Coordinates of C-alpha atoms and ligand atoms in Angstrom, one line a residue:
M1 CA -153.5 97.8 30.4
S2 CA -152.8 101.1 31.9
F3 CA -149.4 102.6 32.7
H4 CA -148.2 101.3 36.1
A5 CA -145.6 103.0 38.3
S6 CA -143.9 101.3 41.2
I7 CA -142.2 103.8 43.4
L8 CA -139.6 102.6 45.9
T9 CA -139.2 105.1 48.7
L10 CA -138.4 105.6 52.4
Y11 CA -141.3 108.1 52.4
P12 CA -144.4 106.5 50.8
D13 CA -146.7 109.2 52.2
M14 CA -145.1 111.7 49.8
F15 CA -147.2 110.0 47.0
P16 CA -149.4 110.8 45.2
G17 CA -148.7 114.3 46.4
S18 CA -149.2 116.7 43.6
L19 CA -149.9 113.8 41.2
G20 CA -153.2 113.4 43.0
Q21 CA -154.4 116.8 41.8
S22 CA -155.5 118.4 38.6
L23 CA -154.7 116.7 35.3
A24 CA -152.6 113.8 36.8
G25 CA -155.1 113.4 39.7
R26 CA -158.1 113.1 37.3
A27 CA -156.1 110.6 35.2
L28 CA -155.4 108.6 38.3
E29 CA -159.1 108.6 39.3
R30 CA -160.1 107.4 35.8
G31 CA -157.4 104.7 35.9
D32 CA -155.4 106.1 33.0
W33 CA -152.5 105.3 35.2
T34 CA -151.9 103.5 38.5
Y35 CA -149.1 103.5 41.0
E36 CA -148.0 101.6 44.1
T37 CA -145.4 102.7 46.7
V38 CA -143.0 100.1 48.0
A39 CA -141.7 101.1 51.4
I40 CA -138.0 100.3 51.4
R41 CA -138.1 100.3 55.2
D42 CA -140.2 97.1 55.0
F43 CA -137.1 95.3 53.7
G44 CA -134.8 96.7 56.4
E45 CA -132.3 94.6 58.3
G46 CA -132.7 93.5 61.9
K47 CA -134.7 94.7 64.8
H48 CA -134.3 98.3 63.7
A49 CA -135.1 97.7 60.1
N50 CA -131.8 99.4 59.0
V51 CA -131.8 100.5 55.4
D52 CA -128.5 102.4 55.3
D53 CA -125.0 102.2 56.5
T54 CA -121.7 104.1 56.5
P55 CA -119.8 104.4 53.2
A56 CA -117.1 101.9 52.5
G57 CA -113.8 103.8 52.5
G58 CA -115.1 106.4 54.8
G59 CA -116.5 109.9 54.2
A60 CA -119.6 111.8 55.1
G61 CA -123.2 110.5 55.2
M62 CA -124.9 107.2 54.7
V63 CA -125.5 104.9 51.8
L64 CA -128.6 102.8 51.0
R65 CA -127.8 99.1 51.4
A66 CA -127.6 96.9 48.3
D67 CA -129.2 93.9 50.0
V68 CA -132.2 95.9 51.3
L69 CA -132.8 97.7 48.0
G70 CA -132.3 94.5 46.0
Q71 CA -135.0 92.8 47.9
A72 CA -137.4 95.8 47.6
I73 CA -136.8 95.9 43.8
D74 CA -137.3 92.1 43.4
A75 CA -140.6 92.3 45.4
A76 CA -141.9 95.0 43.1
S77 CA -140.6 93.8 39.8
P78 CA -140.2 90.1 38.8
S79 CA -137.4 89.3 36.4
D80 CA -139.8 89.2 33.4
D81 CA -141.1 92.7 34.2
A82 CA -140.6 94.7 30.9
R83 CA -140.8 98.1 32.6
P84 CA -137.6 100.1 32.7
R85 CA -136.0 100.3 36.2
L86 CA -135.0 103.8 37.0
L87 CA -133.0 105.4 39.8
M88 CA -133.5 109.1 40.3
S89 CA -129.9 110.4 40.5
P90 CA -128.0 113.6 39.8
R91 CA -125.4 111.5 38.1
G92 CA -128.0 110.2 35.5
K93 CA -128.6 111.3 32.0
P94 CA -130.6 114.6 32.1
L95 CA -134.3 113.9 31.4
T96 CA -135.6 115.1 28.0
Q97 CA -139.0 115.3 26.5
N98 CA -138.0 112.6 24.1
R99 CA -137.1 110.2 26.9
V100 CA -140.4 111.1 28.6
R101 CA -142.3 110.2 25.4
E102 CA -140.5 106.9 25.3
F103 CA -141.5 106.1 28.9
A104 CA -145.1 107.2 28.2
A105 CA -145.3 104.7 25.3
G106 CA -144.4 101.8 27.5
E107 CA -146.2 99.7 30.2
G108 CA -144.9 101.7 33.1
V109 CA -141.7 102.3 35.2
L110 CA -140.1 101.2 38.4
I111 CA -138.6 104.2 40.1
V112 CA -136.1 104.0 43.0
C113 CA -135.9 107.2 45.0
G114 CA -132.5 107.6 46.6
R115 CA -131.8 109.3 49.9
F116 CA -128.7 110.2 51.9
E117 CA -125.5 110.0 49.8
G118 CA -127.1 107.6 47.3
V119 CA -127.3 103.9 46.8
D120 CA -124.7 101.1 46.8
Q121 CA -123.3 100.8 43.3
R122 CA -123.7 97.0 43.2
V123 CA -127.5 97.2 43.2
I124 CA -127.4 99.7 40.3
D125 CA -125.3 97.3 38.3
A126 CA -127.0 94.0 39.3
R127 CA -130.5 95.3 38.8
N128 CA -129.7 97.3 35.7
L129 CA -130.9 100.6 37.0
E130 CA -131.0 103.5 34.5
E131 CA -130.0 106.7 36.3
V132 CA -132.2 109.6 35.5
S133 CA -131.4 113.2 36.5
I134 CA -133.9 116.1 36.5
G135 CA -131.2 118.7 36.4
D136 CA -127.8 119.9 37.6
Y137 CA -128.6 120.5 41.2
I138 CA -128.8 118.3 44.3
L139 CA -132.2 117.5 45.9
S140 CA -132.5 115.9 49.4
G141 CA -134.2 112.8 48.0
G142 CA -135.5 111.2 44.8
E143 CA -139.2 111.6 45.6
V144 CA -139.6 115.1 44.2
A145 CA -137.6 114.0 41.1
A146 CA -139.8 111.0 40.7
T147 CA -142.9 113.2 40.9
V148 CA -141.4 115.5 38.2
L149 CA -140.8 112.5 36.0
L150 CA -144.3 111.0 36.5
D151 CA -146.0 114.3 36.0
A152 CA -144.2 114.7 32.6
I153 CA -145.1 111.1 31.6
V154 CA -148.7 111.1 32.8
R155 CA -149.8 114.1 30.8
L156 CA -148.7 112.3 27.6
L157 CA -150.7 109.1 28.3
P158 CA -153.6 108.4 25.9
G159 CA -156.7 110.2 26.9
V160 CA -155.1 112.4 29.6
M161 CA -155.0 115.6 27.6
G162 CA -158.2 114.7 25.8
N163 CA -158.6 116.4 22.4
D164 CA -156.3 119.1 23.5
V165 CA -153.7 119.5 20.8
S166 CA -151.5 121.8 22.8
G167 CA -149.1 119.0 23.4
T168 CA -148.0 119.0 19.8
H169 CA -146.9 122.6 19.7
E170 CA -145.1 122.8 23.0
S171 CA -141.5 123.7 23.9
F172 CA -138.9 121.0 22.9
E173 CA -141.1 119.7 20.1
N174 CA -138.7 120.3 17.1
D175 CA -136.1 121.4 19.6
L176 CA -137.7 124.9 19.8
L177 CA -139.1 126.8 22.8
E178 CA -142.7 127.8 22.5
H179 CA -143.8 131.3 21.3
P180 CA -145.3 133.7 23.9
H181 CA -149.0 133.6 24.8
Y182 CA -151.6 136.4 25.2
T183 CA -155.3 136.5 26.2
R184 CA -157.8 139.1 27.4
P185 CA -157.8 142.0 28.1
A186 CA -156.8 143.3 24.7
V187 CA -155.0 146.2 26.4
W188 CA -153.4 145.7 29.8
E189 CA -151.6 148.6 31.7
G190 CA -151.2 150.2 28.3
H191 CA -149.8 147.1 26.6
A192 CA -151.7 145.7 23.6
I193 CA -151.7 142.2 22.3
P194 CA -149.4 142.0 19.2
E195 CA -151.6 143.1 16.3
V196 CA -151.0 140.0 14.2
L197 CA -152.7 137.8 16.8
T198 CA -156.0 139.7 16.4
S199 CA -155.8 139.8 12.6
G200 CA -157.6 136.6 12.0
N201 CA -155.0 135.7 9.3
H202 CA -154.0 132.2 10.4
K203 CA -151.1 131.9 8.0
K204 CA -149.5 135.2 9.3
I205 CA -150.2 134.1 12.9
A206 CA -148.4 130.8 12.3
E207 CA -145.4 132.6 10.7
W208 CA -145.2 135.1 13.6
Q209 CA -145.3 132.3 16.2
R210 CA -142.6 130.4 14.4
E211 CA -140.4 133.5 14.2
Q212 CA -140.9 134.2 17.9
S213 CA -140.1 130.5 18.7
E214 CA -136.8 130.7 16.8
T215 CA -135.8 134.1 18.2
L216 CA -136.5 133.0 21.7
T217 CA -134.7 129.7 21.3
Q218 CA -131.7 131.4 19.7
A219 CA -131.5 133.9 22.7
R220 CA -132.1 131.5 25.5
R221 CA -131.1 128.0 24.3
P222 CA -128.5 128.2 21.5
D223 CA -127.7 124.6 22.4
L224 CA -131.2 123.5 21.1
I225 CA -130.6 125.4 17.8
A226 CA -127.2 123.6 17.4
K227 CA -128.8 120.3 18.1
R228 CA -131.5 120.9 15.6
Q229 CA -129.0 121.9 12.9
K230 CA -127.2 118.7 13.5
T231 CA -130.4 116.7 13.0
L232 CA -131.2 118.7 9.8
D233 CA -127.6 118.0 8.5
K234 CA -128.1 114.3 9.0
D235 CA -131.4 114.2 7.0
Ligands
LIG301 N1 -124.3 112.3 46.9 C1 -125.0 112.3 45.7 C2 -126.3 113.1 45.9 C3 -127.3 112.5 46.8 S1 -128.8 113.4 46.9 C4 -124.2 112.9 44.6 O1 -123.4 113.8 44.9 O2 -124.4 112.5 43.4 C5 -129.9 112.2 47.5 C6 -130.9 111.6 46.5 O3 -131.7 112.6 45.9 C7 -130.2 110.9 45.3 O4 -129.9 109.5 45.6 C8 -131.3 111.0 44.3 O5 -132.2 109.9 44.4 C9 -132.0 112.3 44.6 N2 -131.6 113.4 43.7 C10 -130.8 114.4 44.1 N3 -130.6 115.3 43.1 C11 -131.3 114.8 42.0 C12 -131.4 115.2 40.7 N4 -130.8 116.3 40.2 N5 -132.1 114.4 39.8 C13 -132.6 113.2 40.3 N6 -132.5 112.8 41.5 C14 -131.9 113.5 42.4

């Protein structure tokens, strides 16, 4: 069975969007993954199919209704659905490559894309939604965040990157950022490719890349180095 994503959104036309192109798009064509959009509007209340209302206690903006969202979730995901139910949310745990790998190893995901001020807390609690953030900034809606999440997952699905081993050396594997890359021409605007890379000495090249990774991570992401040290200390 291939990985299946159910995406609950007020804007179904935003999908597949960029997921229909390139690596993810070819994987979609091959059936390495499938998706459906569930239009939250279809579950709206009354003649005007209302999906949102003013926040209890006052304040700015609108909130997605618990009853409407609850019905949309239940329609897309029966109670025996083993897939994690996610809510894209700036209040969520920041997404990591580790969590992406866990999602990619599963059967799929259900993703709720928020809009307005967010969603009624009761539906988050009652439907056990895991809040996932893609970073410390505010987007206008969860659709772009869901696209980011799915892009990261899909490239890890079996067969999607083919025999390409590049996935195993990338940034965040071993909590290190990746070393710099070079290609032709050998000299560009007076700048040559670092000599070691053209030496043909694979051991030296691997050492150089490792050093570069560590220096770069130390300079840009000392938090990753600290995390790695903690893991090493535990072993
Ligand atoms: N009032 C909310 C922000 C709402 S933004 C707050 O302050 O927490 C509207 C919707 O965009 C959210 O419901 C969520 O689905 C999505 N969104 C915004 N920023 C996001 C982020 N950093 N990561 C994931 N989803 C995000």
